[in-house]
């Protein structure tokens, strides 16, 4: 049981899990903002066309009293698109900052010290052979 708790602690405190938790919290906060934008600004503006609250616009299906809540559905689609746009912008900004930080932290590659060329090595071998032949 102790090993299980240690593994869970290591997992829970990893950067990815913490990043995900922060993302969920920020997403929930933006969800409230986007919902308020849709309900209080966009729906009334679209509602001007229908002379009613847009989220209440419905298409009746015959005499059965059943209707399609097309206004509520379109409001939900607009809400989703705006949330996706906001989250995309946040993730794009974070990735840009992360890439810039990685580039800044990269150390320039040091060039390996240059050794003698092949010709210089062959010339050295030739001199050694000449010395050995003189002896």
PDB file of C-alpha atoms in Angstrom:
ATOM      1  CA  UNK A   1       0.000   0.000   0.000  1.00  0.00           C
ATOM      2  CA  UNK A   2       2.875   2.362   0.793  1.00  0.00           C
ATOM      3  CA  UNK A   3       4.400   1.814  -2.658  1.00  0.00           C
ATOM      4  CA  UNK A   4       1.018   2.494  -4.261  1.00  0.00           C
ATOM      5  CA  UNK A   5       0.707   5.808  -2.399  1.00  0.00           C
ATOM      6  CA  UNK A   6       4.264   6.784  -3.395  1.00  0.00           C
ATOM      7  CA  UNK A   7       3.521   6.036  -7.053  1.00  0.00           C
ATOM      8  CA  UNK A   8       0.277   8.010  -6.876  1.00  0.00           C
ATOM      9  CA  UNK A   9       2.071  10.963  -5.275  1.00  0.00           C
ATOM     10  CA  UNK A  10       4.739  10.907  -8.011  1.00  0.00           C
ATOM     11  CA  UNK A  11       2.024  10.753 -10.671  1.00  0.00           C
ATOM     12  CA  UNK A  12      -0.138  13.497  -9.153  1.00  0.00           C
ATOM     13  CA  UNK A  13       2.746  15.905  -8.710  1.00  0.00           C
ATOM     14  CA  UNK A  14       4.116  15.501 -12.230  1.00  0.00           C
ATOM     15  CA  UNK A  15       4.003  18.633 -14.340  1.00  0.00           C
ATOM     16  CA  UNK A  16       1.514  17.253 -16.869  1.00  0.00           C
ATOM     17  CA  UNK A  17      -1.143  16.476 -14.260  1.00  0.00           C
ATOM     18  CA  UNK A  18      -0.735  19.858 -12.600  1.00  0.00           C
ATOM     19  CA  UNK A  19      -0.881  21.590 -16.001  1.00  0.00           C
ATOM     20  CA  UNK A  20      -4.050  19.702 -16.821  1.00  0.00           C
ATOM     21  CA  UNK A  21      -5.648  20.700 -13.502  1.00  0.00           C
ATOM     22  CA  UNK A  22      -4.825  24.360 -14.103  1.00  0.00           C
ATOM     23  CA  UNK A  23      -6.211  24.056 -17.637  1.00  0.00           C
ATOM     24  CA  UNK A  24      -9.497  22.627 -16.348  1.00  0.00           C
ATOM     25  CA  UNK A  25      -9.859  25.461 -13.821  1.00  0.00           C
ATOM     26  CA  UNK A  26      -9.077  28.134 -16.407  1.00  0.00           C
ATOM     27  CA  UNK A  27     -11.424  26.440 -18.886  1.00  0.00           C
ATOM     28  CA  UNK A  28     -14.258  26.496 -16.340  1.00  0.00           C
ATOM     29  CA  UNK A  29     -13.653  30.186 -15.662  1.00  0.00           C
ATOM     30  CA  UNK A  30     -13.693  31.008 -19.371  1.00  0.00           C
ATOM     31  CA  UNK A  31     -16.820  28.886 -19.778  1.00  0.00           C
ATOM     32  CA  UNK A  32     -18.650  31.265 -17.427  1.00  0.00           C
ATOM     33  CA  UNK A  33     -17.392  34.284 -19.366  1.00  0.00           C
ATOM     34  CA  UNK A  34     -18.345  32.822 -22.744  1.00  0.00           C
ATOM     35  CA  UNK A  35     -21.777  31.743 -21.460  1.00  0.00           C
ATOM     36  CA  UNK A  36     -22.416  35.250 -20.150  1.00  0.00           C
ATOM     37  CA  UNK A  37     -21.347  36.692 -23.525  1.00  0.00           C
ATOM     38  CA  UNK A  38     -23.712  34.379 -25.398  1.00  0.00           C
ATOM     39  CA  UNK A  39     -26.679  34.812 -23.029  1.00  0.00           C
ATOM     40  CA  UNK A  40     -26.392  38.550 -22.439  1.00  0.00           C
ATOM     41  CA  UNK A  41     -24.993  39.974 -25.682  1.00  0.00           C
ATOM     42  CA  UNK A  42     -25.128  37.628 -28.675  1.00  0.00           C
ATOM     43  CA  UNK A  43     -28.579  36.058 -28.068  1.00  0.00           C
ATOM     44  CA  UNK A  44     -30.325  39.431 -27.577  1.00  0.00           C
ATOM     45  CA  UNK A  45     -28.701  40.784 -30.761  1.00  0.00           C
ATOM     46  CA  UNK A  46     -29.804  37.746 -32.768  1.00  0.00           C
ATOM     47  CA  UNK A  47     -33.156  37.897 -30.974  1.00  0.00           C
ATOM     48  CA  UNK A  48     -33.805  41.284 -32.583  1.00  0.00           C
ATOM     49  CA  UNK A  49     -34.327  39.433 -35.847  1.00  0.00           C
ATOM     50  CA  UNK A  50     -36.841  36.980 -34.318  1.00  0.00           C
ATOM     51  CA  UNK A  51     -38.481  39.556 -32.004  1.00  0.00           C
ATOM     52  CA  UNK A  52     -37.876  37.141 -29.088  1.00  0.00           C
ATOM     53  CA  UNK A  53     -35.080  35.833 -26.910  1.00  0.00           C
ATOM     54  CA  UNK A  54     -33.030  33.767 -29.348  1.00  0.00           C
ATOM     55  CA  UNK A  55     -32.480  30.912 -26.893  1.00  0.00           C
ATOM     56  CA  UNK A  56     -36.294  30.565 -26.703  1.00  0.00           C
ATOM     57  CA  UNK A  57     -36.776  30.347 -30.487  1.00  0.00           C
ATOM     58  CA  UNK A  58     -38.346  26.992 -31.314  1.00  0.00           C
ATOM     59  CA  UNK A  59     -39.916  25.319 -34.321  1.00  0.00           C
ATOM     60  CA  UNK A  60     -43.278  23.705 -33.434  1.00  0.00           C
ATOM     61  CA  UNK A  61     -43.826  20.168 -34.706  1.00  0.00           C
ATOM     62  CA  UNK A  62     -47.492  20.010 -35.655  1.00  0.00           C
ATOM     63  CA  UNK A  63     -50.259  20.122 -33.061  1.00  0.00           C
ATOM     64  CA  UNK A  64     -48.502  17.799 -30.625  1.00  0.00           C
ATOM     65  CA  UNK A  65     -47.103  20.631 -28.507  1.00  0.00           C
ATOM     66  CA  UNK A  66     -43.572  19.406 -29.178  1.00  0.00           C
ATOM     67  CA  UNK A  67     -41.068  21.822 -30.657  1.00  0.00           C
ATOM     68  CA  UNK A  68     -37.445  21.880 -31.732  1.00  0.00           C
ATOM     69  CA  UNK A  69     -35.407  24.251 -29.561  1.00  0.00           C
ATOM     70  CA  UNK A  70     -33.318  25.499 -32.460  1.00  0.00           C
ATOM     71  CA  UNK A  71     -32.356  28.720 -30.667  1.00  0.00           C
ATOM     72  CA  UNK A  72     -30.962  26.880 -27.636  1.00  0.00           C
ATOM     73  CA  UNK A  73     -29.055  24.491 -29.921  1.00  0.00           C
ATOM     74  CA  UNK A  74     -27.518  27.287 -31.992  1.00  0.00           C
ATOM     75  CA  UNK A  75     -26.602  29.121 -28.782  1.00  0.00           C
ATOM     76  CA  UNK A  76     -24.818  25.991 -27.535  1.00  0.00           C
ATOM     77  CA  UNK A  77     -22.934  25.672 -30.855  1.00  0.00           C
ATOM     78  CA  UNK A  78     -21.838  29.322 -30.699  1.00  0.00           C
ATOM     79  CA  UNK A  79     -20.799  28.787 -27.072  1.00  0.00           C
ATOM     80  CA  UNK A  80     -18.705  25.756 -28.083  1.00  0.00           C
ATOM     81  CA  UNK A  81     -17.031  27.574 -30.978  1.00  0.00           C
ATOM     82  CA  UNK A  82     -16.111  30.551 -28.792  1.00  0.00           C
ATOM     83  CA  UNK A  83     -14.762  28.262 -26.035  1.00  0.00           C
ATOM     84  CA  UNK A  84     -12.694  26.332 -28.563  1.00  0.00           C
ATOM     85  CA  UNK A  85     -11.320  29.610 -29.950  1.00  0.00           C
ATOM     86  CA  UNK A  86     -10.403  30.919 -26.495  1.00  0.00           C
ATOM     87  CA  UNK A  87      -8.702  27.662 -25.474  1.00  0.00           C
ATOM     88  CA  UNK A  88      -6.863  27.486 -28.810  1.00  0.00           C
ATOM     89  CA  UNK A  89      -5.511  30.996 -28.270  1.00  0.00           C
ATOM     90  CA  UNK A  90      -4.401  30.137 -24.730  1.00  0.00           C
ATOM     91  CA  UNK A  91      -2.657  26.915 -25.795  1.00  0.00           C
ATOM     92  CA  UNK A  92      -1.033  28.662 -28.777  1.00  0.00           C
ATOM     93  CA  UNK A  93       0.271  31.424 -26.503  1.00  0.00           C
ATOM     94  CA  UNK A  94       1.644  28.948 -23.972  1.00  0.00           C
ATOM     95  CA  UNK A  95       3.329  26.909 -26.708  1.00  0.00           C
ATOM     96  CA  UNK A  96       4.895  30.069 -28.172  1.00  0.00           C
ATOM     97  CA  UNK A  97       6.257  31.040 -24.755  1.00  0.00           C
ATOM     98  CA  UNK A  98       7.524  27.490 -24.141  1.00  0.00           C
ATOM     99  CA  UNK A  99       9.279  27.385 -27.534  1.00  0.00           C
ATOM    100  CA  UNK A 100      10.890  30.779 -26.929  1.00  0.00           C
ATOM    101  CA  UNK A 101      12.095  29.651 -23.487  1.00  0.00           C
ATOM    102  CA  UNK A 102      13.551  26.435 -24.931  1.00  0.00           C
ATOM    103  CA  UNK A 103      15.404  28.324 -27.659  1.00  0.00           C
ATOM    104  CA  UNK A 104      16.777  30.766 -25.109  1.00  0.00           C
ATOM    105  CA  UNK A 105      17.993  27.995 -22.807  1.00  0.00           C
ATOM    106  CA  UNK A 106      19.711  26.036 -25.575  1.00  0.00           C
ATOM    107  CA  UNK A 107      23.455  26.370 -25.396  1.00  0.00           C
ATOM    108  CA  UNK A 108      25.275  26.962 -28.649  1.00  0.00           C
ATOM    109  CA  UNK A 109      27.079  23.868 -29.801  1.00  0.00           C
ATOM    110  CA  UNK A 110      30.791  24.095 -29.356  1.00  0.00           C
ATOM    111  CA  UNK A 111      32.793  22.996 -32.327  1.00  0.00           C
ATOM    112  CA  UNK A 112      35.110  20.085 -31.747  1.00  0.00           C
ATOM    113  CA  UNK A 113      38.760  21.062 -31.775  1.00  0.00           C
ATOM    114  CA  UNK A 114      40.149  20.558 -35.221  1.00  0.00           C
ATOM    115  CA  UNK A 115      42.841  17.949 -35.508  1.00  0.00           C
ATOM    116  CA  UNK A 116      45.470  17.614 -38.174  1.00  0.00           C
ATOM    117  CA  UNK A 117      44.309  17.046 -41.724  1.00  0.00           C
ATOM    118  CA  UNK A 118      44.965  13.841 -43.590  1.00  0.00           C
ATOM    119  CA  UNK A 119      47.802  15.456 -45.525  1.00  0.00           C
ATOM    120  CA  UNK A 120      49.462  16.643 -42.307  1.00  0.00           C
ATOM    121  CA  UNK A 121      49.227  13.151 -40.834  1.00  0.00           C
ATOM    122  CA  UNK A 122      50.716  11.586 -43.954  1.00  0.00           C
ATOM    123  CA  UNK A 123      53.518  14.167 -43.975  1.00  0.00           C
ATOM    124  CA  UNK A 124      54.276  13.307 -40.324  1.00  0.00           C
ATOM    125  CA  UNK A 125      54.371   9.592 -41.108  1.00  0.00           C
ATOM    126  CA  UNK A 126      56.672  10.233 -44.057  1.00  0.00           C
ATOM    127  CA  UNK A 127      59.106  12.226 -41.854  1.00  0.00           C
ATOM    128  CA  UNK A 128      59.122   9.433 -39.269  1.00  0.00           C
ATOM    129  CA  UNK A 129      59.866   6.864 -41.950  1.00  0.00           C
ATOM    130  CA  UNK A 130      62.714   9.011 -43.284  1.00  0.00           C
ATOM    131  CA  UNK A 131      64.176   9.311 -39.773  1.00  0.00           C
ATOM    132  CA  UNK A 132      63.983   5.548 -39.304  1.00  0.00           C
ATOM    133  CA  UNK A 133      65.717   4.901 -42.670  1.00  0.00           C
ATOM    134  CA  UNK A 134      68.589   7.258 -41.756  1.00  0.00           C
ATOM    135  CA  UNK A 135      69.253   5.356 -38.553  1.00  0.00           C
TER     136      UNK A 135
END
